[in-house]
């Protein structure tokens, strides 16, 4: 049924109860509500906290900032570019503690649903991937890299 899906699409919807709803949202050009805590958790970063001093509209500078801390995939931004989501391994929410961030996962209750853009959406307007969408668990970000990014921003 899903043979025409990209690897990233397959991975992102692989544990959804209703994967067709996600596909339908993507086909309509919208972000899909995916449940964090099954095959990824999502750390929500505010641009003023994580990317202090990086111009909000400078996509290359933002991408370079993430890459400088070993974050090379699995990052997307919300419509307004004021919030970034970093997909990390499931279970991260159990121990995540970082000021001015939220980790969506199994412990998040109703807040564990995250609006995820289509994996091929690499530019705005609207929500889009800043770094490539994951095609499997090996592409999820290391939470320690996210903590290093936050620590560097806090030191500025």
Coordinates of C-alpha atoms in Angstrom, one line a residue:
X1 CA 0.0 0.0 0.0
X2 CA 2.8 2.4 0.8
X3 CA 5.4 1.3 -1.8
X4 CA 5.3 4.8 -3.4
X5 CA 6.3 6.6 -0.2
X6 CA 9.7 7.9 0.4
X7 CA 11.8 6.4 3.1
X8 CA 11.3 9.4 5.3
X9 CA 7.5 9.3 4.8
X10 CA 7.5 5.6 5.7
X11 CA 9.5 6.1 8.8
X12 CA 7.5 9.1 10.1
X13 CA 4.1 7.4 9.7
X14 CA 5.4 3.8 10.5
X15 CA 3.8 3.7 13.9
X16 CA 0.9 5.9 13.4
X17 CA -2.5 4.4 14.2
X18 CA -4.0 6.2 11.1
X19 CA -1.1 6.8 8.7
X20 CA -3.5 7.8 5.9
X21 CA -4.5 10.9 7.9
X22 CA -0.9 12.1 7.8
X23 CA -0.6 11.3 4.1
X24 CA -3.9 13.2 3.5
X25 CA -2.6 16.3 5.4
X26 CA 0.6 16.2 3.5
X27 CA -1.2 15.8 0.1
X28 CA -3.2 18.9 1.0
X29 CA 0.0 20.8 1.7
X30 CA -0.5 20.9 5.4
X31 CA 1.6 19.6 8.3
X32 CA 0.5 16.3 9.7
X33 CA -0.2 15.6 13.4
X34 CA 2.2 12.8 14.4
X35 CA 2.4 11.2 17.8
X36 CA 5.7 11.6 19.5
X37 CA 6.9 8.9 21.9
X38 CA 6.6 6.0 19.6
X39 CA 9.5 6.1 17.2
X40 CA 10.7 9.6 18.0
X41 CA 10.4 12.3 20.7
X42 CA 10.5 16.0 19.6
X43 CA 12.4 18.7 21.5
X44 CA 10.8 22.1 20.9
X45 CA 13.3 25.0 20.9
X46 CA 12.5 28.6 20.8
X47 CA 14.7 30.5 18.4
X48 CA 15.7 33.1 21.0
X49 CA 16.8 30.3 23.3
X50 CA 18.6 28.0 20.9
X51 CA 19.8 30.2 18.2
X52 CA 20.7 33.3 20.1
X53 CA 22.3 35.9 17.7
X54 CA 21.5 34.0 14.5
X55 CA 19.3 36.0 12.1
X56 CA 15.9 34.4 12.0
X57 CA 15.6 34.6 8.2
X58 CA 19.1 33.4 7.4
X59 CA 18.4 29.8 6.6
X60 CA 22.1 29.0 5.9
X61 CA 23.3 30.5 9.2
X62 CA 20.6 28.6 11.1
X63 CA 21.5 25.3 9.3
X64 CA 25.2 25.9 10.0
X65 CA 24.5 26.6 13.7
X66 CA 22.8 23.2 14.1
X67 CA 25.5 21.4 12.1
X68 CA 28.3 23.0 14.3
X69 CA 26.9 21.0 17.2
X70 CA 26.6 17.7 15.3
X71 CA 22.9 18.1 14.5
X72 CA 22.8 17.0 10.8
X73 CA 19.2 15.9 10.3
X74 CA 15.8 15.7 11.8
X75 CA 15.1 19.4 12.4
X76 CA 12.1 21.4 11.1
X77 CA 10.7 24.7 11.9
X78 CA 7.2 25.9 12.5
X79 CA 5.4 28.3 10.2
X80 CA 6.7 31.5 11.9
X81 CA 10.4 30.3 12.3
X82 CA 10.3 31.2 15.9
X83 CA 10.2 27.5 17.0
X84 CA 12.3 24.6 15.9
X85 CA 11.7 20.9 16.5
X86 CA 14.5 18.4 16.8
X87 CA 13.5 14.8 16.5
X88 CA 15.4 12.6 19.0
X89 CA 15.1 9.0 20.1
X90 CA 12.0 7.9 21.9
X91 CA 12.3 8.0 25.7
X92 CA 14.3 11.3 25.7
X93 CA 11.3 13.0 27.4
X94 CA 11.8 10.8 30.5
X95 CA 15.0 12.6 31.5
X96 CA 14.9 15.8 29.4
X97 CA 15.6 18.9 31.5
X98 CA 16.6 22.1 29.7
X99 CA 15.3 25.5 30.5
X100 CA 12.9 27.1 28.0
X101 CA 12.4 23.9 26.0
X102 CA 9.8 21.2 25.9
X103 CA 10.3 17.5 25.0
X104 CA 7.2 15.9 23.5
X105 CA 7.0 12.2 24.1
X106 CA 5.0 9.5 25.9
X107 CA 4.9 11.6 29.2
X108 CA 3.5 14.6 27.4
X109 CA -0.1 13.5 27.4
X110 CA -2.2 15.4 24.8
X111 CA 0.8 17.5 24.0
X112 CA 2.7 14.6 22.4
X113 CA 1.2 15.4 19.0
X114 CA 3.5 17.4 16.8
X115 CA 2.7 19.1 13.5
X116 CA 5.3 17.7 11.1
X117 CA 5.7 19.0 7.5
X118 CA 6.0 16.7 4.6
X119 CA 9.6 15.3 4.4
X120 CA 10.2 16.9 1.0
X121 CA 9.2 20.4 2.2
X122 CA 12.5 22.1 2.5
X123 CA 11.5 25.8 2.3
X124 CA 8.8 28.1 3.5
X125 CA 6.4 29.6 3.5
X126 CA 5.1 27.5 6.3
X127 CA 6.6 24.7 8.3
X128 CA 9.5 23.0 6.6
X129 CA 12.6 20.9 7.2
X130 CA 15.8 22.9 8.0
X131 CA 17.8 19.7 8.0
X132 CA 16.7 16.4 6.2
X133 CA 13.8 14.4 7.6
X134 CA 14.9 11.1 9.2
X135 CA 14.6 7.9 7.1
X136 CA 15.2 5.7 10.1
X137 CA 16.1 5.8 13.8
X138 CA 19.8 6.2 13.0
X139 CA 19.0 9.7 11.7
X140 CA 17.4 11.0 14.9
X141 CA 19.5 13.6 16.8
X142 CA 21.6 12.9 19.8
X143 CA 20.0 14.8 22.8
X144 CA 23.5 15.6 24.1
X145 CA 24.1 17.6 20.9
X146 CA 20.9 19.6 21.5
X147 CA 22.1 20.3 25.1
X148 CA 25.5 21.5 23.8
X149 CA 23.7 23.9 21.3
X150 CA 21.6 25.2 24.2
X151 CA 24.6 25.7 26.5
X152 CA 26.5 27.6 23.8
X153 CA 23.5 29.9 23.2
X154 CA 23.1 30.5 26.9
X155 CA 26.7 31.5 27.2
X156 CA 26.3 34.3 24.7

